[in-house]
PDB file of C-alpha atoms and ligand atoms in Angstrom:
ATOM      1  CA  MET A 250     -12.130   3.061  -1.214  1.00  0.00           C
ATOM      2  CA  ILE A 251      -9.005   3.637  -3.257  1.00  0.00           C
ATOM      3  CA  LEU A 252      -6.690   6.330  -1.939  1.00  0.00           C
ATOM      4  CA  CYS A 253      -3.614   7.902  -3.538  1.00  0.00           C
ATOM      5  CA  ILE A 254      -1.175   9.718  -1.262  1.00  0.00           C
ATOM      6  CA  ASP A 255       1.530  11.937  -2.760  1.00  0.00           C
ATOM      7  CA  GLN A 256       4.967  12.195  -1.147  1.00  0.00           C
ATOM      8  CA  VAL A 257       4.209   9.538   1.411  1.00  0.00           C
ATOM      9  CA  ILE A 258       7.898   9.288   2.354  1.00  0.00           C
ATOM     10  CA  PRO A 259      10.548  12.027   2.716  1.00  0.00           C
ATOM     11  CA  THR A 260      12.580  12.836  -0.427  1.00  0.00           C
ATOM     12  CA  GLU A 261      15.771  11.905   1.374  1.00  0.00           C
ATOM     13  CA  LEU A 262      14.455   8.392   2.132  1.00  0.00           C
ATOM     14  CA  LEU A 263      13.217   8.008  -1.448  1.00  0.00           C
ATOM     15  CA  SER A 264      16.716   8.850  -2.767  1.00  0.00           C
ATOM     16  CA  ARG A 265      18.283   6.277  -0.458  1.00  0.00           C
ATOM     17  CA  VAL A 266      15.797   3.622  -1.579  1.00  0.00           C
ATOM     18  CA  GLN A 267      16.560   4.393  -5.239  1.00  0.00           C
ATOM     19  CA  ALA A 268      20.333   4.236  -4.622  1.00  0.00           C
ATOM     20  CA  THR A 269      20.061   0.910  -2.764  1.00  0.00           C
ATOM     21  CA  LEU A 270      17.764  -0.660  -5.368  1.00  0.00           C
ATOM     22  CA  ALA A 271      20.159   0.328  -8.154  1.00  0.00           C
ATOM     23  CA  ASP A 272      22.875  -1.714  -6.502  1.00  0.00           C
ATOM     24  CA  THR A 273      21.358  -4.809  -4.920  1.00  0.00           C
ATOM     25  CA  ALA A 274      20.650  -8.420  -5.893  1.00  0.00           C
ATOM     26  CA  TYR A 275      17.271  -9.408  -7.328  1.00  0.00           C
ATOM     27  CA  ARG A 276      15.443 -12.717  -7.433  1.00  0.00           C
ATOM     28  CA  ASP A 277      12.645 -14.102  -9.599  1.00  0.00           C
ATOM     29  CA  GLY A 278       9.318 -12.620  -8.411  1.00  0.00           C
ATOM     30  CA  ARG A 279       7.537 -15.949  -8.905  1.00  0.00           C
ATOM     31  CA  GLU A 280       9.170 -17.216  -5.699  1.00  0.00           C
ATOM     32  CA  THR A 281       6.695 -15.205  -3.614  1.00  0.00           C
ATOM     33  CA  ALA A 282       3.556 -15.731  -5.718  1.00  0.00           C
ATOM     34  CA  GLY A 283       0.712 -18.173  -5.061  1.00  0.00           C
ATOM     35  CA  TRP A 284       0.421 -21.119  -7.493  1.00  0.00           C
ATOM     36  CA  HIS A 285      -2.028 -19.438  -9.872  1.00  0.00           C
ATOM     37  CA  ALA A 286      -0.487 -15.935  -9.685  1.00  0.00           C
ATOM     38  CA  ARG A 287       2.839 -17.568 -10.540  1.00  0.00           C
ATOM     39  CA  THR A 288       1.568 -18.311 -14.035  1.00  0.00           C
ATOM     40  CA  VAL A 289       1.115 -14.590 -14.802  1.00  0.00           C
ATOM     41  CA  LYS A 290       3.802 -12.985 -12.614  1.00  0.00           C
ATOM     42  CA  GLN A 291       6.898 -11.888 -14.398  1.00  0.00           C
ATOM     43  CA  ASN A 292       9.048  -9.478 -12.419  1.00  0.00           C
ATOM     44  CA  GLU A 293      12.023  -9.357 -10.107  1.00  0.00           C
ATOM     45  CA  GLN A 294      12.218  -8.674  -6.398  1.00  0.00           C
ATOM     46  CA  ALA A 295      15.089  -7.313  -4.358  1.00  0.00           C
ATOM     47  CA  ASP A 296      16.550 -10.185  -2.365  1.00  0.00           C
ATOM     48  CA  GLY A 297      14.844  -9.860   1.044  1.00  0.00           C
ATOM     49  CA  ARG A 298      17.783 -11.492   2.824  1.00  0.00           C
ATOM     50  CA  GLN A 299      20.197  -8.634   2.109  1.00  0.00           C
ATOM     51  CA  PRO A 300      20.799  -6.509   5.223  1.00  0.00           C
ATOM     52  CA  GLU A 301      20.390  -3.217   3.316  1.00  0.00           C
ATOM     53  CA  VAL A 302      17.029  -4.391   1.941  1.00  0.00           C
ATOM     54  CA  ILE A 303      15.835  -5.499   5.387  1.00  0.00           C
ATOM     55  CA  ALA A 304      16.841  -2.146   6.916  1.00  0.00           C
ATOM     56  CA  LEU A 305      15.099  -0.140   4.181  1.00  0.00           C
ATOM     57  CA  ARG A 306      11.846  -2.036   4.291  1.00  0.00           C
ATOM     58  CA  GLU A 307      11.674  -1.592   8.054  1.00  0.00           C
ATOM     59  CA  GLU A 308      12.334   2.114   7.698  1.00  0.00           C
ATOM     60  CA  LEU A 309       9.678   2.431   4.992  1.00  0.00           C
ATOM     61  CA  THR A 310       7.131   0.460   6.996  1.00  0.00           C
ATOM     62  CA  SER A 311       7.547   2.691  10.025  1.00  0.00           C
ATOM     63  CA  ALA A 312       7.413   5.835   7.824  1.00  0.00           C
ATOM     64  CA  LEU A 313       4.068   4.606   6.471  1.00  0.00           C
ATOM     65  CA  GLN A 314       2.756   3.763   9.921  1.00  0.00           C
ATOM     66  CA  ARG A 315       3.554   7.336  11.022  1.00  0.00           C
ATOM     67  CA  HIS A 316       1.832   8.907   8.015  1.00  0.00           C
ATOM     68  CA  PRO A 317      -1.502  10.396   9.202  1.00  0.00           C
ATOM     69  CA  LEU A 318      -3.468   9.748   5.989  1.00  0.00           C
ATOM     70  CA  PHE A 319      -2.187   6.183   5.656  1.00  0.00           C
ATOM     71  CA  GLN A 320      -3.010   5.593   9.295  1.00  0.00           C
ATOM     72  CA  MET A 321      -6.530   7.040   8.922  1.00  0.00           C
ATOM     73  CA  ALA A 322      -7.321   5.062   5.779  1.00  0.00           C
ATOM     74  CA  ALA A 323      -5.737   1.722   6.693  1.00  0.00           C
ATOM     75  CA  ARG A 324      -5.815   1.573  10.507  1.00  0.00           C
ATOM     76  CA  PRO A 325      -3.185  -1.160  10.282  1.00  0.00           C
ATOM     77  CA  ARG A 326      -3.135  -3.858  12.886  1.00  0.00           C
ATOM     78  CA  ARG A 327      -0.400  -5.815  11.172  1.00  0.00           C
ATOM     79  CA  MET A 328       1.731  -5.234   8.138  1.00  0.00           C
ATOM     80  CA  LYS A 329       3.531  -7.674   5.903  1.00  0.00           C
ATOM     81  CA  PRO A 330       7.195  -6.694   5.378  1.00  0.00           C
ATOM     82  CA  LEU A 331       7.389  -4.724   2.122  1.00  0.00           C
ATOM     83  CA  MET A 332       8.811  -6.171  -1.063  1.00  0.00           C
ATOM     84  CA  PHE A 333      10.713  -4.175  -3.660  1.00  0.00           C
ATOM     85  CA  SER A 334       9.798  -5.104  -7.202  1.00  0.00           C
ATOM     86  CA  ARG A 335      11.445  -4.301 -10.499  1.00  0.00           C
ATOM     87  CA  TYR A 336       9.889  -4.666 -13.928  1.00  0.00           C
ATOM     88  CA  GLN A 337      12.300  -4.476 -16.789  1.00  0.00           C
ATOM     89  CA  GLU A 338      11.365  -4.204 -20.437  1.00  0.00           C
ATOM     90  CA  GLY A 339       8.820  -6.879 -21.366  1.00  0.00           C
ATOM     91  CA  MET A 340       7.879  -7.728 -17.764  1.00  0.00           C
ATOM     92  CA  SER A 341       4.334  -7.592 -16.378  1.00  0.00           C
ATOM     93  CA  TYR A 342       2.079  -9.107 -13.750  1.00  0.00           C
ATOM     94  CA  GLY A 343      -1.205 -10.350 -15.197  1.00  0.00           C
ATOM     95  CA  ASN A 344      -4.625 -10.361 -13.525  1.00  0.00           C
ATOM     96  CA  HIS A 345      -4.595 -11.834 -10.039  1.00  0.00           C
ATOM     97  CA  VAL A 346      -6.080 -11.450  -6.596  1.00  0.00           C
ATOM     98  CA  ASP A 347      -3.646 -11.223  -3.680  1.00  0.00           C
ATOM     99  CA  ASP A 348      -3.581 -14.119  -1.223  1.00  0.00           C
ATOM    100  CA  ALA A 349      -6.200 -13.644   1.498  1.00  0.00           C
ATOM    101  CA  VAL A 350      -3.903 -14.899   4.248  1.00  0.00           C
ATOM    102  CA  MET A 351      -0.162 -14.328   4.274  1.00  0.00           C
ATOM    103  CA  ALA A 352       2.652 -15.465   6.519  1.00  0.00           C
ATOM    104  CA  THR A 353       4.552 -12.811   8.468  1.00  0.00           C
ATOM    105  CA  PRO A 354       7.381 -13.156  10.994  1.00  0.00           C
ATOM    106  CA  GLU A 355       4.722 -12.673  13.727  1.00  0.00           C
ATOM    107  CA  GLY A 356       2.372 -15.327  12.324  1.00  0.00           C
ATOM    108  CA  ALA A 357      -0.366 -15.389   9.703  1.00  0.00           C
ATOM    109  CA  MET A 358      -2.295 -12.239   8.807  1.00  0.00           C
ATOM    110  CA  ARG A 359      -5.403 -11.503   6.752  1.00  0.00           C
ATOM    111  CA  THR A 360      -4.830  -9.070   3.879  1.00  0.00           C
ATOM    112  CA  ASP A 361      -7.435  -6.299   3.910  1.00  0.00           C
ATOM    113  CA  LEU A 362      -5.455  -3.662   2.044  1.00  0.00           C
ATOM    114  CA  SER A 363      -2.785  -3.773  -0.611  1.00  0.00           C
ATOM    115  CA  PHE A 364      -0.537  -0.886  -1.510  1.00  0.00           C
ATOM    116  CA  THR A 365       1.994   0.086  -4.111  1.00  0.00           C
ATOM    117  CA  LEU A 366       4.562   2.782  -3.450  1.00  0.00           C
ATOM    118  CA  PHE A 367       5.925   4.028  -6.762  1.00  0.00           C
ATOM    119  CA  LEU A 368       9.678   4.544  -6.551  1.00  0.00           C
ATOM    120  CA  ASN A 369      10.812   5.979  -9.859  1.00  0.00           C
ATOM    121  CA  ASP A 370       9.833   8.737 -12.263  1.00  0.00           C
ATOM    122  CA  PRO A 371       6.817   7.630 -14.353  1.00  0.00           C
ATOM    123  CA  ASP A 372       8.282   9.448 -17.372  1.00  0.00           C
ATOM    124  CA  SER A 373      11.340   7.188 -17.270  1.00  0.00           C
ATOM    125  CA  TYR A 374       9.398   4.084 -18.379  1.00  0.00           C
ATOM    126  CA  GLU A 375       6.600   3.200 -20.768  1.00  0.00           C
ATOM    127  CA  GLY A 376       3.702   1.011 -19.629  1.00  0.00           C
ATOM    128  CA  GLY A 377       3.811  -0.464 -16.126  1.00  0.00           C
ATOM    129  CA  GLU A 378       0.461   0.983 -15.031  1.00  0.00           C
ATOM    130  CA  LEU A 379      -1.333  -0.633 -12.102  1.00  0.00           C
ATOM    131  CA  LEU A 380      -4.797  -1.585 -13.284  1.00  0.00           C
ATOM    132  CA  ILE A 381      -7.537  -2.235 -10.725  1.00  0.00           C
ATOM    133  CA  ASP A 382     -10.775  -3.924 -11.686  1.00  0.00           C
ATOM    134  CA  SER A 383     -13.693  -2.307  -9.856  1.00  0.00           C
ATOM    135  CA  THR A 384     -17.454  -2.165 -10.258  1.00  0.00           C
ATOM    136  CA  ALA A 385     -16.910   1.154 -12.039  1.00  0.00           C
ATOM    137  CA  GLY A 386     -14.701  -0.582 -14.605  1.00  0.00           C
ATOM    138  CA  GLU A 387     -10.944  -0.749 -14.825  1.00  0.00           C
ATOM    139  CA  GLN A 388      -8.968   2.093 -13.322  1.00  0.00           C
ATOM    140  CA  THR A 389      -5.369   2.776 -14.215  1.00  0.00           C
ATOM    141  CA  TYR A 390      -2.700   4.241 -11.941  1.00  0.00           C
ATOM    142  CA  LYS A 391       0.825   5.364 -12.683  1.00  0.00           C
ATOM    143  CA  LEU A 392       1.922   7.660  -9.896  1.00  0.00           C
ATOM    144  CA  PRO A 393       4.910   9.960  -9.313  1.00  0.00           C
ATOM    145  CA  ALA A 394       7.949   8.655  -7.426  1.00  0.00           C
ATOM    146  CA  GLY A 395       7.196   8.697  -3.693  1.00  0.00           C
ATOM    147  CA  ALA A 396       3.405   8.409  -4.139  1.00  0.00           C
ATOM    148  CA  LEU A 397       1.384   5.493  -2.796  1.00  0.00           C
ATOM    149  CA  ILE A 398      -1.881   3.873  -3.799  1.00  0.00           C
ATOM    150  CA  LEU A 399      -3.865   2.006  -1.168  1.00  0.00           C
ATOM    151  CA  TYR A 400      -6.606  -0.323  -2.442  1.00  0.00           C
ATOM    152  CA  PRO A 401      -8.725  -3.239  -1.231  1.00  0.00           C
ATOM    153  CA  SER A 402      -6.895  -6.577  -1.401  1.00  0.00           C
ATOM    154  CA  SER A 403     -10.169  -8.114  -2.564  1.00  0.00           C
ATOM    155  CA  THR A 404      -9.808  -6.662  -6.073  1.00  0.00           C
ATOM    156  CA  LEU A 405      -8.525  -8.271  -9.247  1.00  0.00           C
ATOM    157  CA  HIS A 406      -5.590  -6.203 -10.462  1.00  0.00           C
ATOM    158  CA  ARG A 407      -2.579  -6.340 -12.735  1.00  0.00           C
ATOM    159  CA  VAL A 408       0.553  -4.501 -13.785  1.00  0.00           C
ATOM    160  CA  GLU A 409       0.649  -3.698 -17.492  1.00  0.00           C
ATOM    161  CA  PRO A 410       3.744  -4.724 -19.465  1.00  0.00           C
ATOM    162  CA  VAL A 411       6.683  -2.341 -19.275  1.00  0.00           C
ATOM    163  CA  THR A 412       7.592  -1.617 -22.872  1.00  0.00           C
ATOM    164  CA  GLN A 413      10.552   0.669 -22.243  1.00  0.00           C
ATOM    165  CA  GLY A 414      12.757   1.487 -19.253  1.00  0.00           C
ATOM    166  CA  GLU A 415      12.181  -0.062 -15.822  1.00  0.00           C
ATOM    167  CA  ARG A 416       9.542   0.311 -13.148  1.00  0.00           C
ATOM    168  CA  LEU A 417      10.494   0.225  -9.460  1.00  0.00           C
ATOM    169  CA  ALA A 418       7.940  -0.073  -6.685  1.00  0.00           C
ATOM    170  CA  ALA A 419       7.489  -1.274  -3.136  1.00  0.00           C
ATOM    171  CA  VAL A 420       4.427  -3.405  -2.519  1.00  0.00           C
ATOM    172  CA  GLY A 421       2.895  -4.361   0.785  1.00  0.00           C
ATOM    173  CA  TRP A 422      -0.207  -5.470   2.648  1.00  0.00           C
ATOM    174  CA  ALA A 423      -1.992  -4.558   5.838  1.00  0.00           C
ATOM    175  CA  GLN A 424      -4.485  -6.252   8.067  1.00  0.00           C
ATOM    176  CA  SER A 425      -6.716  -3.500   9.355  1.00  0.00           C
ATOM    177  CA  GLN A 426      -8.104  -3.124  12.851  1.00  0.00           C
ATOM    178  CA  VAL A 427     -11.398  -2.593  11.001  1.00  0.00           C
ATOM    179  CA  ARG A 428     -12.162  -5.510   8.717  1.00  0.00           C
ATOM    180  CA  GLU A 429     -15.139  -4.080   6.802  1.00  0.00           C
ATOM    181  CA  PRO A 430     -14.272  -1.624   4.007  1.00  0.00           C
ATOM    182  CA  GLN A 431     -17.515   0.357   4.486  1.00  0.00           C
ATOM    183  CA  GLN A 432     -16.774   0.824   8.189  1.00  0.00           C
ATOM    184  CA  ARG A 433     -13.227   1.933   7.420  1.00  0.00           C
ATOM    185  CA  GLU A 434     -14.608   4.472   4.961  1.00  0.00           C
ATOM    186  CA  ILE A 435     -17.065   5.884   7.519  1.00  0.00           C
ATOM    187  CA  LEU A 436     -14.224   6.275  10.038  1.00  0.00           C
ATOM    188  CA  PHE A 437     -12.027   7.892   7.385  1.00  0.00           C
ATOM    189  CA  ASP A 438     -14.755  10.372   6.415  1.00  0.00           C
ATOM    190  CA  LEU A 439     -15.529  11.266  10.036  1.00  0.00           C
ATOM    191  CA  ASP A 440     -11.851  11.716  10.844  1.00  0.00           C
ATOM    192  CA  THR A 441     -11.344  13.902   7.759  1.00  0.00           C
ATOM    193  CA  THR A 442     -14.375  16.008   8.648  1.00  0.00           C
ATOM    194  CA  ARG A 443     -13.347  16.571  12.268  1.00  0.00           C
ATOM    195  CA  ARG A 444      -9.848  17.618  11.156  1.00  0.00           C
ATOM    196  CA  GLN A 445     -11.379  20.099   8.706  1.00  0.00           C
ATOM    197  CA  GLU A 446     -13.577  21.440  11.511  1.00  0.00           C
ATOM    198  CA  PHE A 447     -10.533  21.786  13.769  1.00  0.00           C
ATOM    199  CA  GLU A 448      -8.545  23.628  11.108  1.00  0.00           C
ATOM    200  CA  ALA A 449     -11.405  25.991  10.307  1.00  0.00           C
ATOM    201  CA  ASN A 450     -12.776  26.698  13.785  1.00  0.00           C
ATOM    202  CA  GLY A 451     -10.553  25.094  16.415  1.00  0.00           C
ATOM    203  CA  LYS A 452     -11.680  22.732  19.146  1.00  0.00           C
ATOM    204  CA  THR A 453     -15.380  23.474  18.962  1.00  0.00           C
ATOM    205  CA  ARG A 454     -18.339  21.538  20.348  1.00  0.00           C
ATOM    206  CA  THR A 455     -18.861  20.149  16.822  1.00  0.00           C
ATOM    207  CA  PHE A 456     -15.277  18.891  16.783  1.00  0.00           C
ATOM    208  CA  ASP A 457     -15.737  17.259  20.178  1.00  0.00           C
ATOM    209  CA  MET A 458     -18.951  15.501  19.105  1.00  0.00           C
ATOM    210  CA  LEU A 459     -17.370  14.255  15.876  1.00  0.00           C
ATOM    211  CA  SER A 460     -14.384  12.996  17.878  1.00  0.00           C
ATOM    212  CA  LYS A 461     -16.698  11.236  20.312  1.00  0.00           C
ATOM    213  CA  SER A 462     -18.633   9.521  17.498  1.00  0.00           C
ATOM    214  CA  LEU A 463     -15.403   8.500  15.775  1.00  0.00           C
ATOM    215  CA  ALA A 464     -13.975   7.050  18.981  1.00  0.00           C
ATOM    216  CA  ASN A 465     -17.176   5.185  19.806  1.00  0.00           C
ATOM    217  CA  LEU A 466     -17.580   3.706  16.314  1.00  0.00           C
ATOM    218  CA  LEU A 467     -13.965   2.579  16.454  1.00  0.00           C
ATOM    219  CA  ARG A 468     -14.688   1.044  19.860  1.00  0.00           C
ATOM    220  CA  MET A 469     -17.561  -0.937  18.284  1.00  0.00           C
ATOM    221  CA  TRP A 470     -15.657  -2.040  15.194  1.00  0.00           C
ATOM    222  CA  ALA A 471     -11.983  -2.376  16.068  1.00  0.00           C
ATOM    223  CA  GLU A 472     -10.338  -5.767  16.493  1.00  0.00           C
ATOM    224  CA  VAL A 473      -7.015  -5.319  18.225  1.00  0.00           C
TER     225      VAL A 473
HETATM  226 NI1   NI B1100      -1.165  -8.071  -6.374  1.00  0.00          NI
END
């Protein structure tokens, strides 16, 4: 399942992120890539040791964890601290698959889900689309500032060359409480359906039974 969420963070936070990223130090993106991804990765990343960058990525991570749709789709157990990336004219990130296991301050985590939070106006740069290889073919995403795409870490994907302007994004990874994508999708569908039932008819018997099934499937599948 690939999910796009518009306005995943408040406008005020987005403006602060943009202001900070306009005025911070960047490092070569290859420093954080695996040995084979390094050969195709050409971008810059905000220096993760700067206090303002650390503070922002923590704030963004907790904003995402509070977002109901993100929570329902990802069911994060652990999250890798976000990275802020910048692609200037001529930069791109060729086809790669994200590392299956990544180091975090709390120890190693498995990457089940990858996400990109677009941080600047898509009309302000040319190119820079995120391209995800799926069984249905290649799908291209270039979202508005403040929108997020959540996709399986198991996919081959790339960022097309930026031919004009610059592309700013935050990227991150989650280990889900539910490892299997199909199980996560069933839980997401059930949760969506019970919320629709609640909105339409209130706390009905149908809502209660859907909630019970959701809770009991999660009980079977969750690793916490
Ligand atoms: Ni990637």
